[in-house]
């Protein structure tokens, strides 16, 4: 197959994208286009090896192209520092490629590329990684399920009252600390308030207000109060972790079934070197951990880092000017130290397990730490699956999973491709979806932004009311339907089970939406996709079952003996089996005392035997003796098997075995020497190894093996060796 004739589109030049571009060039592909919107950050350098420190701040796609061209200067690589969702990358653009390879890290872009590949009927290799986990699969129209065939669980959000009043998990405290950063140094957002919420529905009426009146605390904005104190770290500390906590304690109803928070005092904390341990870390591990980002800070360290980061951020804010703000960035050391220290101090207030700076960074940045090895494996699997597609061997393609724990001793687990979901709202013949919504309060603008764009990932939606009137509710033409934005859906006469026809010309995508009116939605939800809720529950249930199954397999594996023990036990069982065979053979051939006494001839029988001719001697053999002779034949077979087992496992040289013939071999050698034959070494054929075996009880084979051995020697050897327990067979 000529790989140079195939045109490849790579979407994404990050962790997987860098490895993928390198693999494609080294495999022989020479016509590639790559698109990525991001620029290179310092934190990328530990896993995206096409970039160096001098490249920080530059476009990923451009630098990735320059780096891989060093492997093949003749390759034709075009790089775009752009968004794949730009209108110029439409269906016609996708049609010119043999295959599309996704290396993206967000749901919206993946869904968009999925729809364009379906519309253009171009095969797509979808991929992703999360820590030690990875996945690669083929998406082909009418052949496999698409990216949207199974609904994805939405990103988890938290009620504001939980963040401000009753946190119960580390993530609640981390979100609060990020909101605090924006309130103090960034863009203020009323929805990200950090002060206690006196309107909490669980709060007893007027409890918080009564507390304010008693303590004479005036509630002002966090930014205003901080400016008045000139961002004094100690005053900030006492307000956030003492005064506000006491205010929360006054809301007695909140703590009827919860453990109440414990206010912190600066003077008590600054000299406290005790370490609040997290749930999965012992004191020994804490002491042994030398990496600062993985250590759990002591209470005193949290206070000092909080003080230092506030001072540095305030200085930077002052240098920017009164109207300027600071932007949160997980790679900003001062910002990260502020969030980590503030989050852990709040965890201490609410008796929540604290986290290391590294863990907080992962959660605060909404990321799972990427691992270079995982990305490399996933990129290699993408190329392998792509080669199958380009060779028209789609029937051999698999969905490949990279696991963090082995399943049946496998870390890379292939699975069968899944057929399209007939109810998929993207690739079904007639896509359709149902939404439960309050038509009396949900506006047209909310419907366009939250449902069409955020949930269904449409770019330029047009919406027509499907009642035969042809009324347009939303138009992709700028300004054409802006007057409808603040109107509720009920204003257009929409009611329970009304239908809307929605399409996106840019994506070549159409869908019908059925509206179900409801005034009893969960207080935390503005809408709900009816078909999704049960499907997501099923997915989560399957994940839980898989995790439980994996845990059971791991426990069974741990309970098994190690491989060395199994081998030793196997060897022992073979030795015992040999000894039992030998013992059984000896018992069968060693008559008991009763048998010996019963076989002694009576005086009168003795005379009869002596008068019997030799030819007729067999006539006086008893039937019991004849039975023993028959058993002897069977025992000879068993013995031969035992001898073979012993020979195969015995490490002694064959010469040593042959010398154990009760002197028969020695006698043979003497006969040979007396006839002028060669010495003993010439008569005994030595085994080259423990597995080589020779036959010494066969005339022809003995003559052939010994070459010039004379007939008398052969006969003597045959007589002495026949029926010997040491006879061995050539294999």
XYZ file of C-alpha atoms in Angstrom:
731
model
C 0.000 0.000 0.000
C 1.322 3.412 -1.005
C 0.820 5.524 2.117
C 1.976 8.700 0.390
C -1.167 8.879 -1.748
C -3.471 9.086 1.286
C -4.359 12.524 2.656
C -4.702 12.598 6.449
C -6.375 15.166 8.721
C -5.158 15.318 12.332
C -7.357 17.353 14.672
C -5.370 18.351 17.764
C -1.628 18.733 18.374
C -1.495 18.206 22.135
C -0.511 15.150 24.167
C -1.865 12.517 21.756
C -1.501 14.744 18.689
C 2.271 15.171 19.077
C 2.852 11.423 19.335
C 0.418 10.804 16.482
C 2.140 13.212 14.068
C 5.518 11.645 14.815
C 4.105 8.131 14.246
C 2.449 9.093 10.965
C 5.656 10.554 9.530
C 7.763 7.581 10.636
C 5.172 5.142 9.232
C 5.452 6.719 5.773
C 2.518 9.136 5.464
C 3.583 12.279 3.641
C 0.404 14.340 3.060
C -0.963 15.611 6.380
C -2.962 18.595 7.614
C -3.126 19.436 11.324
C -5.434 21.861 13.125
C -5.109 23.109 16.708
C -6.240 26.310 18.400
C -4.023 26.125 21.515
C -0.656 27.667 22.257
C 2.172 25.923 24.107
C 2.235 26.243 27.908
C 5.109 25.453 30.239
C 3.152 22.557 31.770
C 2.916 20.883 28.325
C 6.637 20.201 28.120
C 6.637 17.146 30.405
C 4.610 15.057 27.938
C 4.431 16.844 24.564
C 7.912 16.112 23.340
C 7.768 18.020 20.060
C 7.914 21.231 22.095
C 10.760 22.857 24.019
C 10.997 25.699 26.504
C 11.790 28.193 23.750
C 8.416 27.365 22.146
C 6.260 28.453 25.109
C 3.533 30.823 23.916
C 3.719 29.726 20.277
C 0.973 27.834 18.337
C 1.046 24.086 18.897
C 0.119 23.153 15.321
C 2.858 25.319 13.782
C 5.637 24.107 16.101
C 4.509 20.472 15.832
C 4.782 20.695 12.039
C 8.311 22.171 12.241
C 9.430 19.455 14.648
C 8.155 16.412 12.727
C 9.500 17.698 9.403
C 12.947 16.881 10.782
C 12.015 13.183 10.431
C 11.063 13.609 6.760
C 11.882 16.911 5.087
C 10.011 15.851 1.929
C 6.663 15.423 3.669
C 3.843 17.836 2.852
C 2.441 19.029 6.194
C 0.052 21.990 6.434
C -0.635 23.409 9.904
C -3.520 25.680 10.948
C -3.555 27.648 14.192
C -7.341 27.744 14.208
C -10.507 26.223 15.655
C -11.866 23.140 13.934
C -15.327 24.654 14.480
C -14.540 27.526 12.130
C -16.912 27.750 9.163
C -14.168 27.236 6.583
C -13.703 23.637 7.757
C -17.038 22.465 6.390
C -18.292 19.227 4.841
C -16.557 19.894 1.518
C -13.261 20.409 3.355
C -13.601 17.044 5.118
C -14.412 15.190 1.882
C -10.886 15.627 0.522
C -9.327 13.387 3.203
C -8.924 9.603 3.180
C -9.347 9.467 6.954
C -9.655 11.835 9.939
C -7.772 11.213 13.195
C -9.071 12.906 16.343
C -6.706 13.923 19.150
C -9.052 16.310 20.954
C -9.744 16.928 24.622
C -13.236 18.466 24.714
C -16.723 17.186 24.058
C -17.997 19.983 21.794
C -15.164 19.715 19.251
C -15.359 15.912 19.207
C -19.092 16.005 18.549
C -18.601 18.592 15.784
C -15.934 16.536 13.978
C -18.107 13.445 14.400
C -21.019 15.112 12.568
C -18.877 16.476 9.751
C -17.282 13.056 9.160
C -20.736 11.449 9.055
C -21.969 14.097 6.607
C -18.868 13.695 4.415
C -18.900 9.879 4.802
C -15.223 9.893 5.824
C -13.948 7.343 8.373
C -12.949 8.814 11.723
C -10.627 7.326 14.348
C -11.731 8.698 17.725
C -9.380 8.548 20.695
C -8.864 9.807 24.198
C -6.843 9.338 27.364
C -7.348 10.028 31.060
C -4.470 9.199 33.346
C -3.636 5.541 32.765
C -6.834 4.932 30.784
C -7.148 5.210 27.020
C -9.472 4.309 24.166
C -9.317 4.133 20.367
C -12.264 3.316 18.097
C -13.429 3.608 14.486
C -16.484 5.695 13.577
C -17.950 4.978 10.126
C -21.343 5.984 8.834
C -23.917 3.141 8.895
C -21.256 0.730 10.159
C -20.418 1.700 13.734
C -21.876 3.800 16.510
C -20.912 7.470 16.383
C -19.532 9.675 19.125
C -23.032 10.832 20.130
C -24.747 7.424 20.019
C -24.487 7.200 23.802
C -25.251 10.332 25.861
C -22.354 11.656 27.891
C -22.952 12.480 31.577
C -22.910 16.281 31.954
C -20.071 17.997 33.778
C -20.944 18.023 37.450
C -21.943 21.349 38.972
C -22.583 22.233 42.611
C -25.353 24.340 44.156
C -24.116 27.714 45.355
C -25.400 27.165 48.901
C -23.285 23.982 49.136
C -20.150 25.858 48.103
C -20.787 28.809 50.412
C -22.379 27.175 53.458
C -22.119 23.386 53.710
C -19.154 21.893 51.840
C -18.672 18.171 52.402
C -15.988 17.230 49.845
C -12.555 18.635 48.938
C -13.832 19.720 45.525
C -16.373 22.019 47.223
C -13.554 23.806 49.051
C -11.432 24.005 45.892
C -14.294 25.590 43.916
C -14.816 28.040 46.799
C -11.100 28.968 46.738
C -11.231 29.609 42.978
C -14.287 31.819 43.457
C -12.409 33.644 46.220
C -9.501 34.306 43.835
C -11.870 35.944 41.344
C -13.618 37.941 44.069
C -10.305 39.327 45.326
C -8.139 39.608 42.216
C -10.137 38.611 39.128
C -13.441 39.356 37.417
C -16.177 39.522 40.054
C -19.181 37.329 39.376
C -22.279 37.588 41.618
C -22.868 33.864 41.085
C -19.443 33.126 42.587
C -19.941 34.804 45.969
C -17.945 33.248 48.805
C -19.603 34.845 51.831
C -22.191 32.745 53.713
C -25.562 32.628 52.008
C -28.219 33.849 54.446
C -30.957 32.814 52.007
C -30.031 29.143 52.171
C -33.356 27.234 52.052
C -32.195 25.106 54.962
C -31.472 28.170 57.073
C -33.839 29.047 59.858
C -35.496 32.368 59.031
C -33.607 35.442 60.244
C -30.946 33.302 61.973
C -28.100 34.740 60.002
C -29.489 38.254 60.245
C -29.810 37.936 64.012
C -26.183 36.876 64.149
C -25.178 39.946 62.175
C -27.067 42.215 64.527
C -25.504 40.595 67.597
C -21.937 40.665 66.330
C -22.356 44.002 64.502
C -20.846 42.586 61.305
C -21.666 44.616 58.210
C -21.948 42.532 55.060
C -20.032 44.154 52.195
C -18.521 42.801 48.998
C -15.346 40.797 49.416
C -13.367 42.989 46.982
C -14.466 46.219 48.669
C -13.607 44.927 52.122
C -10.195 43.674 50.922
C -9.358 47.071 49.406
C -10.274 48.804 52.640
C -7.832 46.574 54.524
C -5.197 46.947 51.769
C -5.329 43.178 51.321
C -3.951 42.502 54.792
C -3.454 38.689 54.831
C -4.118 38.308 58.563
C -7.366 40.297 58.423
C -8.435 38.322 55.348
C -7.668 35.083 57.166
C -9.676 36.017 60.263
C -12.663 37.149 58.182
C -12.767 34.096 55.885
C -11.925 31.350 58.367
C -13.236 32.820 61.638
C -15.887 35.551 61.344
C -17.712 33.991 58.370
C -17.584 30.586 60.066
C -19.144 31.989 63.225
C -21.851 33.504 61.058
C -22.536 30.061 59.603
C -22.716 28.549 63.087
C -25.576 30.899 63.898
C -27.658 29.121 61.239
C -28.519 26.376 63.684
C -30.748 24.404 61.340
C -27.812 23.732 58.994
C -26.006 21.770 61.707
C -28.811 19.634 63.078
C -27.606 16.633 61.036
C -24.117 17.833 60.115
C -20.905 18.264 61.997
C -20.601 22.022 62.666
C -17.524 23.882 61.371
C -14.701 24.954 63.680
C -13.424 28.564 63.321
C -9.673 29.095 62.972
C -7.621 31.747 64.768
C -4.516 33.147 63.082
C -2.535 33.279 66.318
C -3.291 29.610 67.021
C -2.594 28.387 63.498
C 0.579 30.231 62.548
C 2.659 28.256 65.041
C 0.866 24.916 64.611
C 3.167 22.496 62.778
C 0.794 19.531 62.927
C -0.100 17.942 59.601
C -3.767 17.274 58.814
C -3.445 13.882 57.122
C -5.558 12.902 54.193
C -7.526 9.671 54.294
C -5.171 7.560 52.174
C -1.829 8.724 53.575
C -0.093 7.664 56.773
C 2.313 9.754 58.820
C 5.201 7.538 57.650
C 4.432 8.150 53.977
C 4.066 11.853 54.689
C 7.548 12.020 56.207
C 9.084 9.997 53.373
C 7.557 12.173 50.645
C 10.211 14.657 49.583
C 8.341 16.214 46.631
C 6.847 19.493 47.816
C 3.864 19.405 45.442
C 2.862 15.946 46.710
C 3.296 16.745 50.410
C 0.429 17.656 52.679
C 1.160 21.067 54.103
C 1.021 21.579 57.847
C -1.427 24.114 59.307
C 1.432 26.560 59.803
C 2.616 26.086 56.196
C -0.883 26.751 54.872
C -1.009 30.021 56.805
C 2.424 31.154 55.606
C 1.744 30.217 51.962
C -1.652 31.976 52.148
C 0.034 35.121 53.505
C 2.835 35.051 50.923
C 0.538 34.443 47.932
C -1.889 37.225 48.962
C 0.987 39.716 49.218
C 2.405 38.742 45.813
C -0.957 38.783 44.042
C -1.860 42.167 45.577
C 1.474 43.584 44.385
C 0.836 42.295 40.857
C -2.703 43.688 40.894
C -1.425 47.100 42.034
C 1.130 47.148 39.220
C -1.601 46.462 36.648
C -3.686 49.516 37.675
C -7.010 50.090 39.403
C -9.209 48.804 36.583
C -7.131 45.750 35.732
C -7.716 42.195 36.950
C -5.723 38.982 37.254
C -6.815 35.854 35.397
C -6.851 32.458 37.055
C -4.336 30.031 35.572
C -3.415 26.694 37.078
C 0.163 27.235 35.862
C 0.459 30.556 37.700
C 2.496 29.673 40.806
C 1.130 32.493 42.981
C -2.476 31.820 41.965
C -2.060 28.084 42.504
C -0.504 28.582 45.953
C -3.360 30.876 46.951
C -6.055 28.414 45.880
C -4.285 25.395 47.404
C -3.717 27.053 50.796
C -7.203 28.609 50.963
C -8.878 25.329 49.957
C -7.000 23.319 52.596
C -7.716 25.887 55.325
C -11.422 25.648 54.505
C -11.166 21.840 54.552
C -9.764 22.086 58.088
C -12.689 24.296 59.145
C -15.221 21.701 57.945
C -13.242 18.575 58.979
C -12.731 17.484 55.363
C -9.702 15.498 54.186
C -7.081 17.861 52.781
C -5.241 17.473 49.475
C -1.727 18.021 48.197
C -0.982 20.933 45.895
C -0.651 18.519 42.968
C -4.097 17.026 43.600
C -5.678 20.443 44.034
C -4.113 21.612 40.778
C -5.642 18.652 38.946
C -9.091 19.315 40.381
C -8.928 23.110 40.105
C -7.882 22.910 36.473
C -10.683 20.424 35.709
C -8.074 18.022 34.354
C -6.872 14.511 34.908
C -3.064 14.547 34.856
C -1.911 13.360 31.445
C 0.673 10.591 31.255
C 3.133 10.536 28.362
C 3.219 6.732 28.149
C -0.571 6.516 27.866
C -0.586 9.093 25.062
C 2.167 7.215 23.224
C 0.286 3.903 23.386
C -2.976 5.518 22.246
C -1.224 7.257 19.329
C 0.300 3.950 18.225
C -3.101 2.246 18.353
C -4.616 5.044 16.229
C -2.109 4.414 13.450
C -2.685 0.640 13.584
C -6.448 1.077 13.241
C -5.995 3.683 10.496
C -3.854 1.254 8.459
C -6.645 -1.339 8.611
C -9.157 1.221 7.316
C -6.917 2.364 4.455
C -6.319 -1.275 3.468
C -10.120 -1.794 3.291
C -10.013 -4.171 6.243
C -12.640 -2.469 8.380
C -13.957 -5.856 9.461
C -10.666 -6.306 11.355
C -10.961 -3.002 13.227
C -11.523 -3.086 16.980
C -12.401 -0.737 19.785
C -9.243 -0.880 21.894
C -9.179 -0.022 25.590
C -6.085 0.757 27.631
C -6.693 -0.216 31.259
C -5.043 0.905 34.468
C -5.354 -2.636 35.846
C -4.959 -5.872 33.882
C -7.963 -7.921 32.798
C -6.913 -11.559 32.329
C -3.292 -10.357 32.372
C -3.978 -7.840 29.580
C -3.555 -4.079 29.828
C -4.580 -3.460 26.202
C -8.022 -4.981 25.704
C -9.641 -5.167 22.226
C -13.414 -5.174 21.835
C -15.867 -5.555 18.993
C -17.151 -2.472 17.189
C -20.710 -1.548 18.157
C -23.447 -1.001 15.582
C -25.160 2.418 15.351
C -27.775 3.246 17.960
C -31.107 3.416 16.078
C -32.268 6.100 18.530
C -29.136 8.245 18.256
C -29.987 11.933 17.863
C -27.104 12.376 15.402
C -26.610 9.349 13.149
C -30.123 7.848 13.172
C -32.101 8.021 9.924
C -34.498 10.530 11.523
C -32.835 12.054 14.592
C -35.203 12.976 17.362
C -34.904 13.907 21.039
C -37.320 14.777 23.850
C -36.761 17.564 26.391
C -38.650 18.191 29.623
C -38.823 21.932 30.235
C -40.933 24.667 31.830
C -42.268 26.463 28.760
C -43.595 29.364 30.829
C -40.194 30.573 32.043
C -37.616 29.179 29.580
C -36.692 31.825 27.009
C -35.749 31.488 23.356
C -32.207 32.679 24.072
C -31.805 30.079 26.817
C -33.106 27.403 24.449
C -30.573 28.381 21.767
C -27.602 28.722 24.107
C -28.100 25.927 26.620
C -29.892 23.230 24.634
C -28.964 23.713 20.984
C -25.373 24.898 21.392
C -24.202 23.527 24.737
C -26.053 20.214 24.807
C -26.525 19.386 21.113
C -23.290 21.116 20.033
C -24.871 22.953 17.122
C -22.906 25.873 15.682
C -25.410 27.901 13.659
C -28.874 26.570 14.473
C -32.104 27.438 12.693
C -35.368 26.528 14.444
C -38.801 26.227 12.832
C -42.015 25.499 14.733
C -43.337 22.227 13.283
C -47.042 23.105 13.178
C -47.479 23.675 9.464
C -47.176 27.480 9.720
C -43.469 27.639 8.858
C -42.758 30.166 11.649
C -39.037 30.696 12.318
C -38.225 31.039 16.013
C -34.406 31.117 15.731
C -32.368 32.081 12.666
C -28.661 31.653 12.015
C -28.693 34.967 10.139
C -27.301 37.594 12.472
C -29.955 39.930 13.921
C -32.874 38.332 12.085
C -34.629 36.926 15.183
C -32.974 38.873 18.027
C -36.367 40.248 19.020
C -37.411 36.768 20.103
C -34.519 36.245 22.514
C -36.233 37.290 25.756
C -39.617 35.774 24.917
C -40.643 32.556 26.636
C -41.338 29.466 24.574
C -44.985 29.549 25.633
C -45.294 32.961 23.912
C -45.098 31.142 20.545
C -48.016 28.913 21.448
C -45.778 25.954 22.306
C -47.332 23.466 24.701
C -46.831 19.920 25.933
C -45.461 17.674 23.138
C -44.977 20.515 20.673
C -42.365 19.818 17.987
C -39.502 21.922 16.675
C -37.480 21.322 13.506
C -33.860 22.289 14.099
C -31.047 22.221 11.578
C -27.464 23.375 11.216
C -26.507 24.017 7.601
C -22.834 24.214 8.504
C -22.853 20.722 10.059
C -25.358 19.308 7.534
C -27.361 18.201 10.532
C -31.101 18.072 11.249
C -33.032 17.008 14.354
C -36.579 17.176 15.690
C -37.061 18.213 19.307
C -40.205 17.256 21.218
C -40.999 19.568 24.142
C -42.632 18.200 27.282
C -43.939 20.883 29.622
C -43.180 20.441 33.325
C -43.398 22.754 36.318
C -42.013 20.158 38.753
C -38.403 19.887 37.630
C -35.665 19.341 40.196
C -34.640 22.682 41.704
C -31.080 22.143 40.437
C -32.203 21.534 36.818
C -33.608 23.894 34.194
C -34.344 21.078 31.742
C -33.906 17.340 31.324
C -33.433 15.104 28.307
C -35.955 12.344 28.876
C -34.135 9.606 26.970
C -30.816 10.422 28.608
C -31.559 9.970 32.298
C -32.100 6.205 32.210
C -29.312 5.657 29.690
C -26.822 7.538 31.840
C -27.940 5.560 34.885
C -27.380 2.346 32.909
C -23.903 3.514 31.870
C -22.996 4.421 35.434
C -24.402 1.107 36.662
C -22.311 -0.802 34.107
C -19.213 1.134 35.151
C -19.849 0.304 38.804
C -20.337 -3.373 37.950
C -17.128 -3.396 35.918
C -15.211 -1.766 38.767
C -16.624 -4.298 41.235
C -15.739 -7.181 38.919
C -12.210 -5.812 38.492
C -11.863 -5.497 42.260
C -12.938 -9.121 42.733
C -10.454 -10.292 40.080
C -7.700 -8.323 41.806
C -8.580 -9.836 45.197
C -8.601 -13.352 43.718
C -5.238 -12.709 42.096
C -3.756 -11.560 45.389
C -5.111 -14.638 47.186
C -3.448 -17.040 44.732
C 0.059 -18.387 45.481
C 2.876 -16.834 43.543
C 4.049 -18.559 40.377
C 7.165 -19.937 42.062
C 5.029 -21.726 44.651
C 2.897 -23.222 41.883
C 5.992 -24.557 40.086
C 7.410 -26.055 43.290
C 4.088 -27.677 44.092
C 3.941 -29.117 40.564
C 7.433 -30.595 40.904
C 6.525 -32.085 44.267
C 3.403 -33.700 42.838
C 5.425 -35.324 40.026
C 7.969 -36.729 42.501
C 5.174 -38.096 44.696
C 3.529 -39.664 41.663
C 6.780 -41.413 40.704
C 7.270 -42.757 44.217
C 3.699 -44.044 44.329
C 4.210 -45.864 41.007
C 7.425 -47.446 42.283
C 5.797 -48.519 45.537
C 2.812 -49.989 43.728
C 5.097 -51.936 41.398
C 7.132 -53.335 44.296
C 3.998 -54.350 46.173
C 2.614 -56.121 43.104
C 5.848 -58.075 42.573
C 6.656 -58.842 46.203
C 4.336 -61.623 47.361
C 3.144 -61.497 50.925
C 4.220 -64.058 53.567
C 0.829 -65.768 53.274
C 1.266 -66.192 49.526
C 4.776 -67.605 50.021
C 3.607 -70.091 52.601
C 0.606 -71.077 50.494
C 2.868 -71.766 47.541
C 5.137 -74.166 49.408
C 4.667 -77.630 47.964
C 3.234 -80.346 50.063
C 5.378 -83.505 50.389
C 3.055 -85.522 48.272
C 3.018 -82.898 45.542
C 6.796 -82.786 45.391
C 7.090 -86.259 44.044
C 4.561 -85.580 41.348
C 6.473 -82.532 40.173
C 9.796 -84.285 39.960
C 8.311 -86.965 37.804
C 6.837 -84.499 35.423
C 8.684 -83.789 32.220
C 10.028 -80.315 31.586
C 7.810 -79.918 28.549
C 4.718 -80.462 30.657
C 5.865 -78.343 33.613
C 3.431 -75.542 32.702
C 0.563 -77.917 33.383
C 1.144 -77.664 37.137
C 1.157 -73.810 37.207
C -1.839 -72.697 39.202
C -4.451 -70.311 37.794
C -3.436 -67.780 40.430
C 0.165 -67.873 39.179
C -1.091 -67.368 35.642
C -3.058 -64.316 36.776
C 0.087 -62.922 38.407
C 1.962 -63.377 35.156
C -0.695 -61.374 33.340
C -0.442 -58.670 35.980
C 3.314 -58.717 35.514
C 2.833 -57.645 31.881
C 0.671 -54.753 32.953
C 3.179 -53.786 35.616
C 5.933 -53.829 33.006
C 3.990 -51.185 31.070
C 3.552 -49.081 34.205
C 7.222 -49.535 35.025
C 8.244 -48.415 31.569
C 6.194 -45.208 32.029
C 7.787 -44.593 35.417
C 11.237 -45.168 33.941
C 10.566 -42.633 31.175
C 9.402 -40.024 33.687
C 12.432 -40.659 35.851
C 14.798 -40.418 32.929
C 13.264 -37.173 31.645
C 13.638 -35.447 35.008
C 16.813 -37.094 36.255
C 19.880 -34.911 35.736
C 22.407 -37.697 36.172
C 24.417 -38.730 33.108
C 23.257 -41.757 31.170
C 26.615 -43.437 31.716
C 25.949 -43.498 35.437
C 22.617 -45.201 34.782
C 24.140 -47.813 32.474
C 26.723 -48.711 35.107
C 23.875 -49.762 37.401
C 23.088 -53.043 35.578
C 24.348 -55.203 38.437
C 27.680 -55.711 36.718
C 26.209 -56.888 33.401
C 27.755 -54.019 31.432
C 31.106 -54.660 33.088
C 30.920 -58.325 32.108
C 30.126 -57.331 28.556
C 33.134 -55.059 28.412
C 35.375 -57.838 29.653
C 34.051 -60.136 26.897
C 34.732 -57.465 24.359
C 38.232 -56.786 25.585
C 39.020 -60.442 25.513
C 37.987 -60.500 21.843
C 40.203 -57.586 20.946
C 37.376 -55.066 20.820
C 37.549 -51.495 21.906
C 37.439 -50.356 25.519
C 34.399 -49.850 27.736
C 33.890 -46.290 26.522
C 33.436 -47.586 22.990
C 30.734 -50.023 24.020
C 28.595 -47.636 26.053
C 26.816 -44.958 24.055
C 26.684 -41.859 26.229
C 23.637 -39.573 26.172
C 24.427 -36.082 25.019
C 21.836 -34.694 27.421
C 19.274 -35.820 29.925
C 16.694 -36.033 27.148
C 18.679 -38.365 24.875
C 17.775 -42.013 25.393
C 19.051 -45.274 23.847
C 17.649 -48.755 23.317
C 19.992 -51.496 24.539
C 17.666 -54.501 24.389
C 17.260 -54.622 20.622
C 19.827 -56.617 18.608
C 19.660 -54.574 15.431
C 19.682 -51.198 17.052
C 22.535 -52.178 19.378
C 24.605 -53.392 16.427
C 23.896 -50.208 14.532
C 24.715 -47.946 17.443
C 27.927 -49.762 18.369
C 29.120 -49.967 14.792
C 31.862 -52.676 14.760
C 30.745 -54.493 17.900
C 31.019 -58.263 17.355
C 28.079 -60.650 17.561
C 29.121 -62.204 20.844
C 29.154 -58.809 22.481
C 25.687 -58.020 21.130
C 24.309 -61.315 22.391
C 25.848 -60.812 25.801
C 24.479 -57.308 26.026
C 21.069 -58.477 24.948
C 20.967 -61.269 27.512
C 22.198 -59.085 30.333
C 20.076 -56.108 29.408
C 16.793 -57.764 28.460
C 14.073 -57.001 30.991
C 16.434 -54.828 33.026
C 14.881 -51.982 34.961
C 17.531 -49.698 33.509
C 16.556 -50.270 29.869
C 15.920 -46.975 28.091
C 14.329 -46.062 24.776
C 15.743 -43.882 22.015
C 13.514 -40.930 21.138
